[in-house]
Coordinates of C-alpha atoms in Angstrom, one line a residue:
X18 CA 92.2 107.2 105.3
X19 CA 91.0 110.5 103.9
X20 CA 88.8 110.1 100.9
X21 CA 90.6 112.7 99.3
X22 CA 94.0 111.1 98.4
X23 CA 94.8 107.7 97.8
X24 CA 98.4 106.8 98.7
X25 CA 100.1 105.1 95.0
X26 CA 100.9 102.0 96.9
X27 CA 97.3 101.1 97.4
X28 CA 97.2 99.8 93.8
X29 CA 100.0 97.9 94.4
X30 CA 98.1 96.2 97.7
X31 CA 98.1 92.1 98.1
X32 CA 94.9 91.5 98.1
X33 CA 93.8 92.3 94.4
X34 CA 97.3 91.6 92.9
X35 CA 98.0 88.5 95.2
X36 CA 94.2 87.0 93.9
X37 CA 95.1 88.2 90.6
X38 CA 98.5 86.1 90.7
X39 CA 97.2 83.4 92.1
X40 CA 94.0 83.2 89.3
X41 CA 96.4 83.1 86.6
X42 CA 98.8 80.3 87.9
X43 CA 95.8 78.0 89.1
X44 CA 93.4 79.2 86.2
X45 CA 96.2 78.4 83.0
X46 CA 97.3 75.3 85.5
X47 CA 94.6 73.6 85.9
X48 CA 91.3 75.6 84.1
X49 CA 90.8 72.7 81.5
X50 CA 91.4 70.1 84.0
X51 CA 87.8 68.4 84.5
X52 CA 89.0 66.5 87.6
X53 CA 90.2 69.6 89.0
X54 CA 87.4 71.2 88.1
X55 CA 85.1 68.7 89.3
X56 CA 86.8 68.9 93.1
X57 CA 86.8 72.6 93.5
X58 CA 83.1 73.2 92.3
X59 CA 80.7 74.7 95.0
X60 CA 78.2 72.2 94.4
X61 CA 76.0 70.0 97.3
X62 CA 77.9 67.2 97.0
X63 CA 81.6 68.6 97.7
X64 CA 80.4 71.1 100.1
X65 CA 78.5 68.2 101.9
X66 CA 82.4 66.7 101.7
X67 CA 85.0 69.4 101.4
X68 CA 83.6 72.5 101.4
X69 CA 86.2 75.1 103.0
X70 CA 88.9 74.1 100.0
X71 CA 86.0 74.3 96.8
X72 CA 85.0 77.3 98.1
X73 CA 88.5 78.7 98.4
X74 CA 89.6 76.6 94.9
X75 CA 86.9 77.4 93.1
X76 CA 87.4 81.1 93.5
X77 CA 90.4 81.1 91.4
X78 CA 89.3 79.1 88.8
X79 CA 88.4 81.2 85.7
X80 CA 88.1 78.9 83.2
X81 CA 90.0 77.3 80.5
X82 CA 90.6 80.0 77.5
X83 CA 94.3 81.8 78.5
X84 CA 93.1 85.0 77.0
X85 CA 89.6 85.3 77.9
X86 CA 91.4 84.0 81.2
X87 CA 93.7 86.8 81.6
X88 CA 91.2 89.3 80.7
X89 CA 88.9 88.6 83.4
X90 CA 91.6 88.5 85.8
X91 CA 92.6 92.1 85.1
X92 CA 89.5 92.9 84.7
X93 CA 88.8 91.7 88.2
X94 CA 92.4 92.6 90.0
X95 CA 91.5 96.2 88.9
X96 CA 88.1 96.1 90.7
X97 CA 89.7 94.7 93.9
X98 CA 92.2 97.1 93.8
X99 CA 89.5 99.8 93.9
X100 CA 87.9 98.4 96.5
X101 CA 91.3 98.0 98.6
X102 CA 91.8 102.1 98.3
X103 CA 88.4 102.2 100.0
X104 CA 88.7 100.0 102.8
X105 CA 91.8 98.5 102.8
X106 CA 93.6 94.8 102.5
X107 CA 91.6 93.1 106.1
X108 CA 87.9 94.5 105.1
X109 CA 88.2 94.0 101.6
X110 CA 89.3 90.5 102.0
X111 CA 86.2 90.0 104.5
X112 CA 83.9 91.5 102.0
X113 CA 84.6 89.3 99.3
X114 CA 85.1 86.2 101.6
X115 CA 81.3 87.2 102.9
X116 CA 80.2 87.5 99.0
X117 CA 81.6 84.1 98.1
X118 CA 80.4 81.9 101.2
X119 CA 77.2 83.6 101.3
X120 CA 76.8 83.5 97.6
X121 CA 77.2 80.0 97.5
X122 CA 75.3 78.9 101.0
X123 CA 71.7 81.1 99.5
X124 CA 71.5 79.3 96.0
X125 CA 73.2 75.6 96.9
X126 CA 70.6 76.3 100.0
X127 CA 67.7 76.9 98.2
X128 CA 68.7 74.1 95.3
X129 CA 69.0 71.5 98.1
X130 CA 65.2 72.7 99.5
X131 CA 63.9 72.6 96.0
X132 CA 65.1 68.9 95.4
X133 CA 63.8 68.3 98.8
X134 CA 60.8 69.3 97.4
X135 CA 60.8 67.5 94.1
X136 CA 61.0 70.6 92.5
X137 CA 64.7 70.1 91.2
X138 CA 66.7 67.5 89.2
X139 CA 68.7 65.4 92.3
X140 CA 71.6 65.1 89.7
X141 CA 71.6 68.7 90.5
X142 CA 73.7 68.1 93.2
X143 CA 77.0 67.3 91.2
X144 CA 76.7 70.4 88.9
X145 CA 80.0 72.1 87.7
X146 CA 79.9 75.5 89.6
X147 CA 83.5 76.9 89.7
X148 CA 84.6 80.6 89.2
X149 CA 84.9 84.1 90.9
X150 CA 81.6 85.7 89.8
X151 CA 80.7 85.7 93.7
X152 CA 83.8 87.4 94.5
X153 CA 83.8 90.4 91.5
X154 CA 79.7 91.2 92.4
X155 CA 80.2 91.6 95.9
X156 CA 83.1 94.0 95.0
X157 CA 81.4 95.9 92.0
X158 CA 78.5 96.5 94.8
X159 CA 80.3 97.5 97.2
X160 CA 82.4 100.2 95.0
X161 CA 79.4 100.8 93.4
X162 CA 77.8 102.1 97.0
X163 CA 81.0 103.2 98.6
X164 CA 83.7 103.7 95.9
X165 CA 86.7 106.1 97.4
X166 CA 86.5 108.3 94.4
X167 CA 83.2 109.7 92.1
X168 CA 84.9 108.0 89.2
X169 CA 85.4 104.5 90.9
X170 CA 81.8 104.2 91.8
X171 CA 81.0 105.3 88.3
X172 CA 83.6 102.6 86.7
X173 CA 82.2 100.1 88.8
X174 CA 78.6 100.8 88.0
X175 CA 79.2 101.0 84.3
X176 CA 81.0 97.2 84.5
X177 CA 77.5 96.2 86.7
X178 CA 75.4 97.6 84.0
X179 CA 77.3 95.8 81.0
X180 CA 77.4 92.6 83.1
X181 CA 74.0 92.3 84.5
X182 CA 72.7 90.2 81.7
X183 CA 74.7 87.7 82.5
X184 CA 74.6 88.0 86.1
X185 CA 71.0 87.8 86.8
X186 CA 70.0 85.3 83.6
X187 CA 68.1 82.8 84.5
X188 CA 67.0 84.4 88.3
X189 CA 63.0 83.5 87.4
X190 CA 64.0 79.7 87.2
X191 CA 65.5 80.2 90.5
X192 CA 69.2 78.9 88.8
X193 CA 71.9 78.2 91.0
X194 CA 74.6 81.1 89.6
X195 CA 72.2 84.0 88.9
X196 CA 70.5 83.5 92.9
X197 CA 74.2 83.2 93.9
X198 CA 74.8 86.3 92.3
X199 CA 72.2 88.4 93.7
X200 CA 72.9 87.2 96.8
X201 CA 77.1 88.1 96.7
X202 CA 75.3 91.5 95.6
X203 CA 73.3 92.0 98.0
X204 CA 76.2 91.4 100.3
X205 CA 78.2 93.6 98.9
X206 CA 75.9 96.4 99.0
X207 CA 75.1 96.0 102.7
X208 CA 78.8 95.4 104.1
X209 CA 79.9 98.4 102.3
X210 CA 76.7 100.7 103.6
X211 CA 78.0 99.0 106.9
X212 CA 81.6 99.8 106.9
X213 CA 80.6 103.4 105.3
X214 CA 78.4 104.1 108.2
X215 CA 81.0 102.9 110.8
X216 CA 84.0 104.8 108.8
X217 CA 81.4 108.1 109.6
X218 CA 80.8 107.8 112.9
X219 CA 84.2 106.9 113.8
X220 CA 85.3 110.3 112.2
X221 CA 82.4 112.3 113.8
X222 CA 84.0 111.0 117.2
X223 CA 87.4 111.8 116.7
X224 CA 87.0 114.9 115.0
X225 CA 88.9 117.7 115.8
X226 CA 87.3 119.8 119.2
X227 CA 88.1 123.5 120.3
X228 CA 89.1 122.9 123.9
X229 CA 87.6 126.0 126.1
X230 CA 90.1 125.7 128.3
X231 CA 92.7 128.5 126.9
X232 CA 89.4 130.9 126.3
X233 CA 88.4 130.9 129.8
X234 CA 91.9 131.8 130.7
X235 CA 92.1 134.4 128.9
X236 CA 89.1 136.1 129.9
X237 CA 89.9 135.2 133.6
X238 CA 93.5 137.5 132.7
X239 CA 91.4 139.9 130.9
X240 CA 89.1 140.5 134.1
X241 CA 92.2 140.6 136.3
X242 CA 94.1 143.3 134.3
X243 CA 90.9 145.5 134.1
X244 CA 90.9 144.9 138.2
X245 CA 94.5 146.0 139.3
X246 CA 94.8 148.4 136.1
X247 CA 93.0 151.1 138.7
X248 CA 94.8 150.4 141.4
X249 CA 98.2 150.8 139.5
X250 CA 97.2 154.1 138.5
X251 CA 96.8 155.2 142.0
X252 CA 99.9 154.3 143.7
X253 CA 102.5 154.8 140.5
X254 CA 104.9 152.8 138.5
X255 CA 106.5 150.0 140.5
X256 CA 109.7 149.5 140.4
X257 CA 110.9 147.3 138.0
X258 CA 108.1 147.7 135.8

């Protein structure tokens, strides 16, 4: 896709508005539903039971306030979407899918070594950890570094800066969320230098080439009409000619 224009149905791509649909339905469903809640969280215990459905559950889970709700789902829907116009529906899906199993692997990881170690509460392990933070840092990175347009990566970095309180609170306690967050950040920075670097050299390889074919033909004709021009002149117009 060249950088330069970005094809209107991009916005309209499944990713972002299919995860934004989805958010809504499960979020205004089942948001204030503890037991659902309780299933779907990314904690030690369910992903030492279940962990392929809370980390796909708790994704979509924004909460239970329908207006702060639906605020954070457009907010988040419109940063996907940016993302899609960069690197379409397949890698942006795999970006986010990295920033959410990584993100939760590195700090329920680290939680489960530091009760290991005494260093953590072991009632730690049934925490309530459900949302899509994982998700939108990984994709504000990764427009951040790689944004299709000056003014997505500028969007993007402005929504970082306002949310980066609240994204690395609580990182010097080594918290479960804000090492999570770094982490999905750190992901999205690197998969996006990644893809970046491979979108580059794939257009340095198939860039367009002047073939030197036609020239050296036409110098070969060149060299031939300077050769028999002399001899023409000697013997006349021939007929036809």
């Amino acid at each position: 896709m060249a950088l330069s224009r970005t094809p209107a149905r991009r916005w309209l791509s499944p990713v972002p508005w299919g995860f934004a649909l989805l958010a809504a339905v499960s979020s205004l469903t089942y948001g204030g539903d503890h037991a659902v809640n309780a299933w779907a969280s990314t904690n030690l215990a369910n992903m030492g039971d279940h962990p392929v459905e809370a980390l796909i559950t708790s994704a979509f889970l924004f909460g239970d306030d329908p207006w702060a709700c639906l605020r954070s789902i457009a907010f988040a829907g419109a940063i996907l979407a940016l993302l899609v116009i960069r690197f379409g529906n397949i890698r942006a899906l795999a970006l986010i899918a990295a920033g959410q199993v990584l993100g939760t692997l590195v700090s329920e990881g680290l939680l489960a070594a530091r009760i290991e170690a005494g260093q953590a509460d072991p009632a730690l392990r049934a925490t309530l950890d459900v949302g899509p933070s994982y998700v939108i840092v990984s994709a504000l990175a990764a427009v951040t570094v790689a944004g299709a347009r000056r003014w997505h990566q500028w969007t993007a970095l402005a929504a970082f800066a306002v949310r980066a309180p609240h994204i690395t609170s609580g990182l010097t306690t080594l918290e479960v969320t804000p090492v999570g967050h770094v982490t999905a950040l750190c992901t999205g920075i690197l998969l996006a230098w990644a893809l970046r670097s491979s979108d580059a050299r794939h257009r340095y390889l198939h860039r367009p080439t002047v073939r030197a074919a036609p020239l050296q033909t036409e110098e070969h004709t060149n060299v031939g009409h300077c050769q028999l021009e002399p001899v023409a002149v000697g013997l006349g117009r021939l007929p036809g000619r």
